[in-house]
Amino acid sequence: MQPEDVWGNRWRECTLAMAKRYMTVACEKQSLVCLAADRKTMSGLFELLEQVGPNIAALKTHVDLIDDWTADEWSRFCVAAERYNLLIFEDRKFADIGKISRSQMAGIYDIRSWSNIVTAHLISGPDIVDGLQAAWQDVGRQGGVLLLAQMSSRGNLLTSDYCESVVAKGVVSAGVLGFIGNGSRPEELAELRNRVGDGKMIWTPGVNLAIGDGEMGQRYGDPREAVLAGSDCIIVGSGIHRSDNPAAMAKQYAEASWNALLER
Ligand code: S5P
């Protein structure tokens, strides 16, 4: 199936190269799953990648969770992820002023050199997006920023008004790939999609086939409902990596998300 047939207006209106790349990969793999690879060792990450690589479209990392991180091992890991045709998404949730965010993309982890996507809060103003884009340009690469418009955690401070301001600034920003929306609340997500229109993506954490409350204030909604409400990518962590059979679970999430996209 061609991406333009599957994604419709989203394909036509999301012009950022990284958006097209994601939509293409999702069609090739028949999966809208981004694995939240929240493991704490390099061997744990490699193991997970081998298990789920064929059934996911993107891999979300928290590079600063890894106890035995080294630059060499990390670059081996990124090469392995690319072999599975995955976008690499560092969920750094940058929030500082533009020039510091640009510098934070370098440093010991050198996120700019291996990430395709990063997350940012817009709390410090829109220049953060320029700072992150400048960092990718510093190493001759391109990437896309996902802005946090909503969060899945209970009691978060991202009010509806705040969300509206983030969307208003984000939709007109060329370096913005899209928004993080709350996958645990389809009605909030549908509202977000109305505000965003078709020109940007919405990626959603807080998704699990077992809906309800998670650990430490996390909340979960159903993957199909999230996609039907306007999510373009479901971010799934423990639903896959904590299960007894991550490979089989990744396949289930892939099928649920892909079928929901076809239904949508
Ligand atoms: O609002 C949010 C935003 C993010 S990016 N809520 C989230 O849970 N996340 C991330 O998604 C979080 O950092 C974690 O890596 C993942 C959810 O993992 P799970 O195990 O709860 O599925």
Short mmCIF file of C-alpha atoms and ligand atoms in Angstrom, two decimals:
data_model
loop_
_atom_site.label_atom_id
_atom_site.label_comp_id
_atom_site.label_asym_id
_atom_site.label_seq_id
_atom_site.Cartn_x
_atom_site.Cartn_y
_atom_site.Cartn_z
CA MET A 1 0.00 0.00 0.00
CA GLN A 2 1.25 3.49 -0.85
CA PRO A 3 1.63 5.90 2.10
CA GLU A 4 -0.54 8.56 0.44
CA ASP A 5 -3.44 6.09 0.21
CA VAL A 6 -3.10 5.01 3.82
CA TRP A 7 -2.41 8.40 5.43
CA GLY A 8 -4.61 10.59 3.21
CA ASN A 9 -4.52 14.27 4.18
CA ARG A 10 -1.85 13.67 6.77
CA TRP A 11 0.54 12.56 4.03
CA ARG A 12 -0.29 15.56 1.85
CA GLU A 13 -0.13 18.17 4.61
CA CYS A 14 2.73 17.02 6.85
CA THR A 15 5.61 18.45 4.84
CA LEU A 16 8.58 17.89 7.15
CA ALA A 17 10.94 15.24 5.71
CA MET A 18 10.93 13.33 9.01
CA ALA A 19 7.12 13.09 8.93
CA LYS A 20 7.20 11.57 5.45
CA ARG A 21 9.92 9.19 6.55
CA TYR A 22 7.92 8.03 9.56
CA MET A 23 4.75 7.51 7.52
CA THR A 24 6.70 5.52 4.93
CA VAL A 25 8.36 3.31 7.55
CA ALA A 26 4.99 2.75 9.27
CA CYS A 27 3.54 1.47 5.97
CA GLU A 28 6.55 -0.73 5.27
CA LYS A 29 6.30 -2.30 8.72
CA GLN A 30 2.50 -2.12 9.00
CA SER A 31 2.94 -0.71 12.49
CA LEU A 32 2.37 2.62 14.23
CA VAL A 33 4.29 1.46 17.27
CA CYS A 34 7.09 3.42 18.86
CA LEU A 35 8.70 1.26 21.52
CA ALA A 36 9.63 3.13 24.71
CA ALA A 37 12.82 1.13 25.26
CA ASP A 38 13.13 1.94 28.95
CA ARG A 39 15.83 -0.59 29.82
CA LYS A 40 18.79 0.25 32.02
CA THR A 41 21.59 -1.76 30.46
CA MET A 42 23.04 -1.95 26.98
CA SER A 43 22.55 -5.72 26.86
CA GLY A 44 18.89 -5.26 27.85
CA LEU A 45 18.45 -2.77 25.02
CA PHE A 46 20.09 -5.03 22.44
CA GLU A 47 17.96 -7.95 23.58
CA LEU A 48 14.76 -5.92 23.28
CA LEU A 49 15.70 -4.60 19.86
CA GLU A 50 16.25 -8.11 18.51
CA GLN A 51 12.87 -9.21 19.89
CA VAL A 52 10.69 -6.36 18.66
CA GLY A 53 12.65 -4.69 15.82
CA PRO A 54 10.56 -6.21 13.00
CA ASN A 55 7.24 -5.00 14.46
CA ILE A 56 7.93 -1.40 15.43
CA ALA A 57 8.41 1.79 13.40
CA ALA A 58 10.35 3.87 15.89
CA LEU A 59 12.44 3.39 18.99
CA LYS A 60 12.21 5.85 21.86
CA THR A 61 15.20 6.10 24.17
CA HIS A 62 16.09 7.78 27.44
CA VAL A 63 19.84 7.72 26.94
CA ASP A 64 20.51 8.90 30.50
CA LEU A 65 18.82 5.81 32.01
CA ILE A 66 21.61 3.48 30.93
CA ASP A 67 23.95 2.38 33.74
CA ASP A 68 26.72 1.00 31.51
CA TRP A 69 26.50 3.54 28.65
CA THR A 70 29.56 4.04 26.45
CA ALA A 71 29.76 5.98 23.20
CA ASP A 72 30.96 2.92 21.26
CA GLU A 73 28.22 0.61 22.49
CA TRP A 74 25.63 3.29 21.83
CA SER A 75 26.73 3.78 18.25
CA ARG A 76 26.60 0.00 17.73
CA PHE A 77 23.07 0.07 19.10
CA CYS A 78 22.01 2.89 16.76
CA VAL A 79 23.44 1.01 13.76
CA ALA A 80 21.47 -2.07 14.82
CA ALA A 81 18.29 0.02 15.13
CA GLU A 82 18.82 1.48 11.66
CA ARG A 83 19.17 -2.04 10.28
CA TYR A 84 15.61 -2.60 11.43
CA ASN A 85 14.55 0.54 9.55
CA LEU A 86 13.65 2.38 12.78
CA LEU A 87 13.53 6.07 13.55
CA ILE A 88 15.47 6.85 16.71
CA PHE A 89 13.67 9.18 19.07
CA GLU A 90 15.46 10.54 22.16
CA ASP A 91 12.82 11.56 24.67
CA ARG A 92 14.99 14.21 26.31
CA LYS A 93 12.14 16.67 26.97
CA PHE A 94 14.36 19.70 26.45
CA ALA A 95 13.00 22.82 28.15
CA ASP A 96 15.78 25.42 28.37
CA ILE A 97 16.39 28.52 26.25
CA GLY A 98 17.34 27.99 22.60
CA LYS A 99 21.13 28.29 22.83
CA ILE A 100 21.43 25.98 25.85
CA SER A 101 19.17 23.39 24.25
CA ARG A 102 21.42 23.54 21.20
CA SER A 103 24.45 22.81 23.42
CA GLN A 104 22.60 20.06 25.30
CA MET A 105 22.13 18.28 21.96
CA ALA A 106 25.96 17.93 21.95
CA GLY A 107 27.82 17.12 25.19
CA ILE A 108 28.70 13.61 26.26
CA TYR A 109 25.66 11.91 24.72
CA ASP A 110 25.85 13.92 21.47
CA ILE A 111 22.12 13.41 20.86
CA ARG A 112 22.23 15.49 17.64
CA SER A 113 24.47 12.88 15.97
CA TRP A 114 22.16 9.88 16.26
CA SER A 115 18.59 11.06 16.99
CA ASN A 116 15.97 11.58 14.29
CA ILE A 117 13.42 13.00 16.72
CA VAL A 118 13.54 14.67 20.15
CA THR A 119 10.88 15.94 22.55
CA ALA A 120 10.71 19.46 23.96
CA HIS A 121 8.50 21.49 26.26
CA LEU A 122 7.63 24.92 24.88
CA ILE A 123 7.62 26.49 28.35
CA SER A 124 10.69 28.65 27.54
CA GLY A 125 9.21 29.94 24.25
CA PRO A 126 9.47 29.00 20.56
CA ASP A 127 13.23 29.57 20.17
CA ILE A 128 13.87 26.15 21.66
CA VAL A 129 12.81 24.64 18.32
CA ASP A 130 15.36 26.76 16.44
CA GLY A 131 18.04 25.76 18.96
CA LEU A 132 17.36 22.04 18.48
CA GLN A 133 17.21 22.37 14.70
CA ALA A 134 20.49 24.35 14.71
CA ALA A 135 22.11 21.49 16.66
CA TRP A 136 21.16 18.95 13.97
CA GLN A 137 22.42 21.36 11.30
CA ASP A 138 25.74 21.69 13.19
CA VAL A 139 26.43 18.03 12.33
CA GLY A 140 24.82 18.09 8.86
CA ARG A 141 21.70 16.17 9.89
CA GLN A 142 17.96 16.73 9.84
CA GLY A 143 15.45 15.93 12.55
CA GLY A 144 12.00 16.71 13.88
CA VAL A 145 10.83 18.07 17.24
CA LEU A 146 7.80 16.73 19.08
CA LEU A 147 6.35 19.35 21.44
CA LEU A 148 4.61 18.26 24.62
CA ALA A 149 1.04 19.53 24.21
CA GLN A 150 -0.50 17.08 26.70
CA MET A 151 0.86 14.50 29.13
CA SER A 152 -0.41 11.12 30.24
CA SER A 153 0.52 11.45 33.91
CA ARG A 154 -2.07 12.25 36.53
CA GLY A 155 -2.11 15.82 37.85
CA ASN A 156 0.17 17.25 35.16
CA LEU A 157 0.15 21.04 34.69
CA LEU A 158 -0.40 21.15 30.92
CA THR A 159 -3.82 22.81 31.00
CA SER A 160 -6.11 23.13 28.02
CA ASP A 161 -5.08 26.80 27.57
CA TYR A 162 -1.40 25.89 27.71
CA CYS A 163 -2.01 23.13 25.16
CA GLU A 164 -3.75 25.61 22.87
CA SER A 165 -0.76 28.00 23.00
CA VAL A 166 1.70 25.17 22.29
CA VAL A 167 -0.36 24.08 19.29
CA ALA A 168 -0.76 27.65 17.96
CA LYS A 169 3.03 28.16 17.99
CA GLY A 170 3.90 24.62 16.94
CA VAL A 171 1.70 24.35 13.85
CA VAL A 172 3.44 27.31 12.20
CA SER A 173 6.95 26.12 13.05
CA ALA A 174 8.74 24.30 10.20
CA GLY A 175 11.03 22.32 12.53
CA VAL A 176 8.14 20.84 14.49
CA LEU A 177 7.25 17.27 13.52
CA GLY A 178 4.22 17.32 15.77
CA PHE A 179 2.95 16.98 19.30
CA ILE A 180 2.90 14.56 22.17
CA GLY A 181 -0.76 13.98 23.09
CA ASN A 182 -2.31 12.02 25.91
CA GLY A 183 -3.03 8.49 24.69
CA SER A 184 -4.91 7.61 27.85
CA ARG A 185 -7.82 10.00 27.15
CA PRO A 186 -9.33 9.65 23.64
CA GLU A 187 -11.65 12.63 24.16
CA GLU A 188 -8.70 14.93 25.01
CA LEU A 189 -6.87 13.53 22.03
CA ALA A 190 -9.76 14.21 19.65
CA GLU A 191 -9.80 17.81 20.93
CA LEU A 192 -6.06 18.07 20.31
CA ARG A 193 -6.48 16.72 16.77
CA ASN A 194 -9.14 19.36 16.08
CA ARG A 195 -6.75 22.07 17.16
CA VAL A 196 -3.78 20.66 15.25
CA GLY A 197 -5.47 19.89 11.92
CA ASP A 198 -3.72 17.59 9.42
CA GLY A 199 -0.41 19.43 9.06
CA LYS A 200 1.39 17.92 12.08
CA MET A 201 1.66 14.52 13.70
CA ILE A 202 0.37 13.48 17.11
CA TRP A 203 2.30 10.77 18.97
CA THR A 204 0.79 9.31 22.12
CA PRO A 205 2.21 7.65 25.23
CA GLY A 206 -0.06 6.28 27.94
CA VAL A 207 -1.22 3.44 25.70
CA ASN A 208 -1.65 -0.18 26.78
CA LEU A 209 -3.89 -3.09 25.77
CA ALA A 210 -4.62 -3.33 29.52
CA ILE A 211 -6.19 0.09 30.12
CA GLY A 212 -6.37 1.78 33.54
CA ASP A 213 -3.85 3.15 36.01
CA GLY A 214 -0.15 2.34 35.77
CA GLU A 215 2.74 2.88 38.15
CA MET A 216 3.33 6.23 39.86
CA GLY A 217 0.50 8.19 38.31
CA GLN A 218 0.78 6.86 34.75
CA ARG A 219 -2.60 6.26 33.04
CA TYR A 220 -3.36 4.03 30.06
CA GLY A 221 -5.84 4.04 27.20
CA ASP A 222 -6.55 1.61 24.38
CA PRO A 223 -4.33 1.74 21.24
CA ARG A 224 -7.19 1.47 18.74
CA GLU A 225 -9.15 4.26 20.40
CA ALA A 226 -6.06 6.47 20.46
CA VAL A 227 -5.50 6.04 16.72
CA LEU A 228 -9.19 6.56 15.92
CA ALA A 229 -9.11 9.76 18.00
CA GLY A 230 -6.22 11.11 15.91
CA SER A 231 -2.96 9.59 17.13
CA ASP A 232 -0.41 8.81 14.40
CA CYS A 233 1.95 6.81 16.56
CA ILE A 234 1.39 4.89 19.78
CA ILE A 235 4.28 5.00 22.23
CA VAL A 236 4.28 1.76 24.19
CA GLY A 237 6.74 0.89 26.94
CA SER A 238 5.91 -1.59 29.68
CA GLY A 239 3.04 -3.10 27.66
CA ILE A 240 5.80 -4.59 25.51
CA HIS A 241 9.08 -4.65 27.42
CA ARG A 242 7.61 -5.89 30.71
CA SER A 243 5.61 -8.69 29.11
CA ASP A 244 6.74 -12.33 29.12
CA ASN A 245 6.88 -12.30 25.34
CA PRO A 246 7.88 -8.86 24.00
CA ALA A 247 8.00 -10.10 20.40
CA ALA A 248 4.41 -11.37 20.47
CA MET A 249 3.17 -8.25 22.27
CA ALA A 250 4.89 -5.93 19.80
CA LYS A 251 3.10 -7.80 17.02
CA GLN A 252 -0.25 -7.35 18.78
CA TYR A 253 0.28 -3.61 19.21
CA ALA A 254 1.42 -3.34 15.60
CA GLU A 255 -1.73 -5.05 14.35
CA ALA A 256 -4.05 -3.04 16.60
CA SER A 257 -2.51 0.27 15.53
CA TRP A 258 -2.25 -0.55 11.83
CA ASN A 259 -5.83 -1.85 11.61
CA ALA A 260 -7.06 1.26 13.43
CA LEU A 261 -5.25 3.47 10.92
CA LEU A 262 -6.88 1.60 8.03
CA GLU A 263 -10.24 1.97 9.81
CA ARG A 264 -9.65 5.70 10.30
O1 S5P B 1 3.08 12.38 28.84
C1 S5P B 1 3.95 11.55 28.64
C2 S5P B 1 5.00 11.78 27.74
C3 S5P B 1 5.92 10.77 27.50
S1 S5P B 1 7.06 11.01 26.26
N1 S5P B 1 3.87 10.33 29.25
C4 S5P B 1 4.80 9.35 29.05
O2 S5P B 1 4.65 8.27 29.63
N2 S5P B 1 5.86 9.56 28.19
C5 S5P B 1 6.91 8.52 27.98
O3 S5P B 1 6.31 7.37 27.42
C6 S5P B 1 7.64 8.07 29.25
O4 S5P B 1 8.82 8.82 29.41
C7 S5P B 1 7.90 6.58 29.00
O5 S5P B 1 9.16 6.40 28.38
C8 S5P B 1 6.83 6.15 28.00
C9 S5P B 1 5.66 5.39 28.58
O6 S5P B 1 6.05 4.14 29.07
P1 S5P B 1 4.99 3.05 29.62
O7 S5P B 1 5.86 1.99 30.21
O8 S5P B 1 4.14 3.74 30.64
O9 S5P B 1 4.19 2.60 28.42
#
